[in-house]
GROMACS .gro file of C-alpha atoms in nm:
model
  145
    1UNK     CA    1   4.504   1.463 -20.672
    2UNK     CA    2   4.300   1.255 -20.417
    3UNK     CA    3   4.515   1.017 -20.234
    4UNK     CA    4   4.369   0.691 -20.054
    5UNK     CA    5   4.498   0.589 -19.681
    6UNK     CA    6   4.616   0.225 -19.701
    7UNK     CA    7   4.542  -0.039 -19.511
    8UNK     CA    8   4.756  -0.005 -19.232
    9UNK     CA    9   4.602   0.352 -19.066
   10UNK     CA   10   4.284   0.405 -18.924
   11UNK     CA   11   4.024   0.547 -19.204
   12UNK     CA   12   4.009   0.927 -19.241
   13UNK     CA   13   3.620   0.988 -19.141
   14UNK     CA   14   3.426   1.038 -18.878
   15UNK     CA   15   3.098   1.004 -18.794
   16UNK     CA   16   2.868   1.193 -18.539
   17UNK     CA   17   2.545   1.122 -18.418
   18UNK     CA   18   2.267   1.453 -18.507
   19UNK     CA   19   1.933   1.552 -18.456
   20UNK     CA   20   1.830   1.895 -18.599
   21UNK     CA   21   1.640   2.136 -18.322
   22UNK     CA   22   1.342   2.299 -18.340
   23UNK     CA   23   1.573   2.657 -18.382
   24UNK     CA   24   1.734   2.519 -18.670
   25UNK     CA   25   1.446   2.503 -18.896
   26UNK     CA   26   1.255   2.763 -19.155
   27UNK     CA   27   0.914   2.871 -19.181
   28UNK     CA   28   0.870   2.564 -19.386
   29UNK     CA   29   0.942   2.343 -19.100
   30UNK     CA   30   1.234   2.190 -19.255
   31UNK     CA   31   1.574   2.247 -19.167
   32UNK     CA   32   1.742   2.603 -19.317
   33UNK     CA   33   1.952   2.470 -19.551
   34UNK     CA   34   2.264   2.770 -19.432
   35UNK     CA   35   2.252   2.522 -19.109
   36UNK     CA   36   2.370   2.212 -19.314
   37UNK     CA   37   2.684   2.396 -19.331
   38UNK     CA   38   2.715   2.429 -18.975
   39UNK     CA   39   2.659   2.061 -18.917
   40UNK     CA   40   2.985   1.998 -19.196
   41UNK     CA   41   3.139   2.179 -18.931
   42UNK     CA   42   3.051   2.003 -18.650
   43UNK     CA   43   3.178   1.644 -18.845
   44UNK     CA   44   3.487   1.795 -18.947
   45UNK     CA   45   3.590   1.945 -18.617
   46UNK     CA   46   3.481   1.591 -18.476
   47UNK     CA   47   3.691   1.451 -18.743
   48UNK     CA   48   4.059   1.641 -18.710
   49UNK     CA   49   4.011   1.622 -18.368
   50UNK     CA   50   4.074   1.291 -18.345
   51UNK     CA   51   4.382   1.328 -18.501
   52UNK     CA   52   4.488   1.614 -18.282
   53UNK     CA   53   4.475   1.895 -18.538
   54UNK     CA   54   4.158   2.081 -18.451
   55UNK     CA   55   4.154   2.463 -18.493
   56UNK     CA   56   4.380   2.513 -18.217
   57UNK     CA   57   4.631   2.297 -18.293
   58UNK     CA   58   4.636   2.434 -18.609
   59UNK     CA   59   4.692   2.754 -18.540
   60UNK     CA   60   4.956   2.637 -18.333
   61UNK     CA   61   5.166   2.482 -18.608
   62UNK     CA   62   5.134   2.782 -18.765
   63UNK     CA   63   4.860   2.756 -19.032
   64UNK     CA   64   4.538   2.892 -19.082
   65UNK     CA   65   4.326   2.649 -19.304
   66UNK     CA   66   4.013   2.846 -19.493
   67UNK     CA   67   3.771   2.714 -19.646
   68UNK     CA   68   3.811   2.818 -19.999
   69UNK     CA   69   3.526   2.632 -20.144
   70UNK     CA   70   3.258   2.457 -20.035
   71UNK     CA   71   2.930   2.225 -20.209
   72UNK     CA   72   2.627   2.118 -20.074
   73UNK     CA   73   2.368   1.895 -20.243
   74UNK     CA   74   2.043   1.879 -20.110
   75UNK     CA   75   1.905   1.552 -20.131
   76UNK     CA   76   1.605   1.513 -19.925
   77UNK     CA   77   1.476   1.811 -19.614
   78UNK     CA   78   1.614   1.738 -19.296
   79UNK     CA   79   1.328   1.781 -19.004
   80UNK     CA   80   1.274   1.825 -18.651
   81UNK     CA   81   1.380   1.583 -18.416
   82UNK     CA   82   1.476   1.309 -18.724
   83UNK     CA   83   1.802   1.109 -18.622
   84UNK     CA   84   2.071   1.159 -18.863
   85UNK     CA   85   2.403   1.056 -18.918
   86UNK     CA   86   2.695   1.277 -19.039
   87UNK     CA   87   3.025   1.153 -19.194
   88UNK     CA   88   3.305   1.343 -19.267
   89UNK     CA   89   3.617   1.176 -19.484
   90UNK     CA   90   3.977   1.333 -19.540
   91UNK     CA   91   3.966   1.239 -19.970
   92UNK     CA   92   4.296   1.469 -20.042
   93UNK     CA   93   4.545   1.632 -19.840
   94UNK     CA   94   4.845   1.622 -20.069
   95UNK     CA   95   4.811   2.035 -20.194
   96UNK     CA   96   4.522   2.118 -19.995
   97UNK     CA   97   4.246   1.942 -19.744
   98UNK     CA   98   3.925   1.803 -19.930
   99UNK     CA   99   3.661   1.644 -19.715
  100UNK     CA  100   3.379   1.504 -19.815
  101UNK     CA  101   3.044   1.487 -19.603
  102UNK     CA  102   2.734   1.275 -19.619
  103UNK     CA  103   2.390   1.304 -19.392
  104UNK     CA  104   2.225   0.981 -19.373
  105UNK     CA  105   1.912   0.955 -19.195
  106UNK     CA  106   1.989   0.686 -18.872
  107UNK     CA  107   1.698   0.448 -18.913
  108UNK     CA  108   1.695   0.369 -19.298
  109UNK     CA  109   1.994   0.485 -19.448
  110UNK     CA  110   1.888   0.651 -19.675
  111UNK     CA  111   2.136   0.917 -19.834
  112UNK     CA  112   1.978   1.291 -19.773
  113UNK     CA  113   2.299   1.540 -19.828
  114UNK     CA  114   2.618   1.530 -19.944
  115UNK     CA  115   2.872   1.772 -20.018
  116UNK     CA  116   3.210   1.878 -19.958
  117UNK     CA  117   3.491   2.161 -19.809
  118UNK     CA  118   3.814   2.268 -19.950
  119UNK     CA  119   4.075   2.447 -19.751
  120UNK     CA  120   4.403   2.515 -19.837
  121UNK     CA  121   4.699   2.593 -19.596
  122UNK     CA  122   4.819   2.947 -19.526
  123UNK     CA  123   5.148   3.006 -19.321
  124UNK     CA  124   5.040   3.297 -19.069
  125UNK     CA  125   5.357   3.441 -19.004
  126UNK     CA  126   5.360   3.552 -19.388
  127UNK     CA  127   5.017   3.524 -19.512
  128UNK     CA  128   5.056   3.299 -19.804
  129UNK     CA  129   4.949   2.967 -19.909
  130UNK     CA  130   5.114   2.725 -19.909
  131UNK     CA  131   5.170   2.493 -20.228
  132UNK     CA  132   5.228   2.172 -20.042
  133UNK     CA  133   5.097   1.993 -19.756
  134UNK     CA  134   5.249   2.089 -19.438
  135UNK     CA  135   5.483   1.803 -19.309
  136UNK     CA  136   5.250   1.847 -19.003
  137UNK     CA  137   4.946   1.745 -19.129
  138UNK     CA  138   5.079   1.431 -19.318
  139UNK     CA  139   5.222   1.348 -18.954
  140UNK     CA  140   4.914   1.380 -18.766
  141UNK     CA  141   4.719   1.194 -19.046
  142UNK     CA  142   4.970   0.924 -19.060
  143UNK     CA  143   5.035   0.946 -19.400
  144UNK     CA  144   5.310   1.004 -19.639
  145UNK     CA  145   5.341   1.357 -19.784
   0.00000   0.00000   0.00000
């Protein structure tokens, strides 16, 4: 079920300034498209940090949060040096974490990846997932669970 923020809190996204380097591209002098995953990663740390439930923090409440599933559609190459942005947005958090990612190049605009992550909360102490969102990631989010 995706879920909308209203009004009142700040948007769930994030957005993060990124230029590929030269060590991130393939014999084709594009980009290696296994690194577009890496820069998800980037947007989405950028992203739940800023609402103080990075990695650590979630580890420290007590879940681990895998990815489960992950999509990637390749729009146009990424090359060296080009100026990119990255935008990560929460889209569902009520059963599991859903965010959905979009590399624009800076200048035009012009749409060149999008994709998304799924991860899904797992209590550590036990192991298992959990069903529901953890009342601390509704908090931190600011919205209702």
């Amino acid at each position: 079920m995706s879920m909308s923020p209203s009004a009142t809190h700040a948007p769930l996204a994030h957005e993060l300034s990124l230029s590929p380097a030269f060590h991130d591209l393939d014999p084709m002098d594009v980009v290696w498209h296994g690194n577009y995953a890496r820069y998800f990663e980037l947007a989405r740390c950028a992203l739940l940090s800023r609402f103080d439930y990075d990695y650590p923090a979630m580890r420290d409440s007590g879940y681990a949060w895998p990815v489960v599933d992950m999509r990637i559609k390749y729009i146009r190459p990424l090359v060296y040096g080009q100026q990119t942005i990255v935008r990560a947005t929460i889209v569902e958090w009520e059963h599991r974490l859903k965010i959905d990612y979009e590399i624009r190049d800076a200048a035009s605009g012009r749409r060149l990846t999008r994709g998304y992550t799924i991860q899904v909360p797992v209590d550590i102490a036990t192991g298992e997932m959990s069903y529901v969102c953890p009342p601390v990631l509704a908090q931190r989010l600011g919205v209702a669970s």
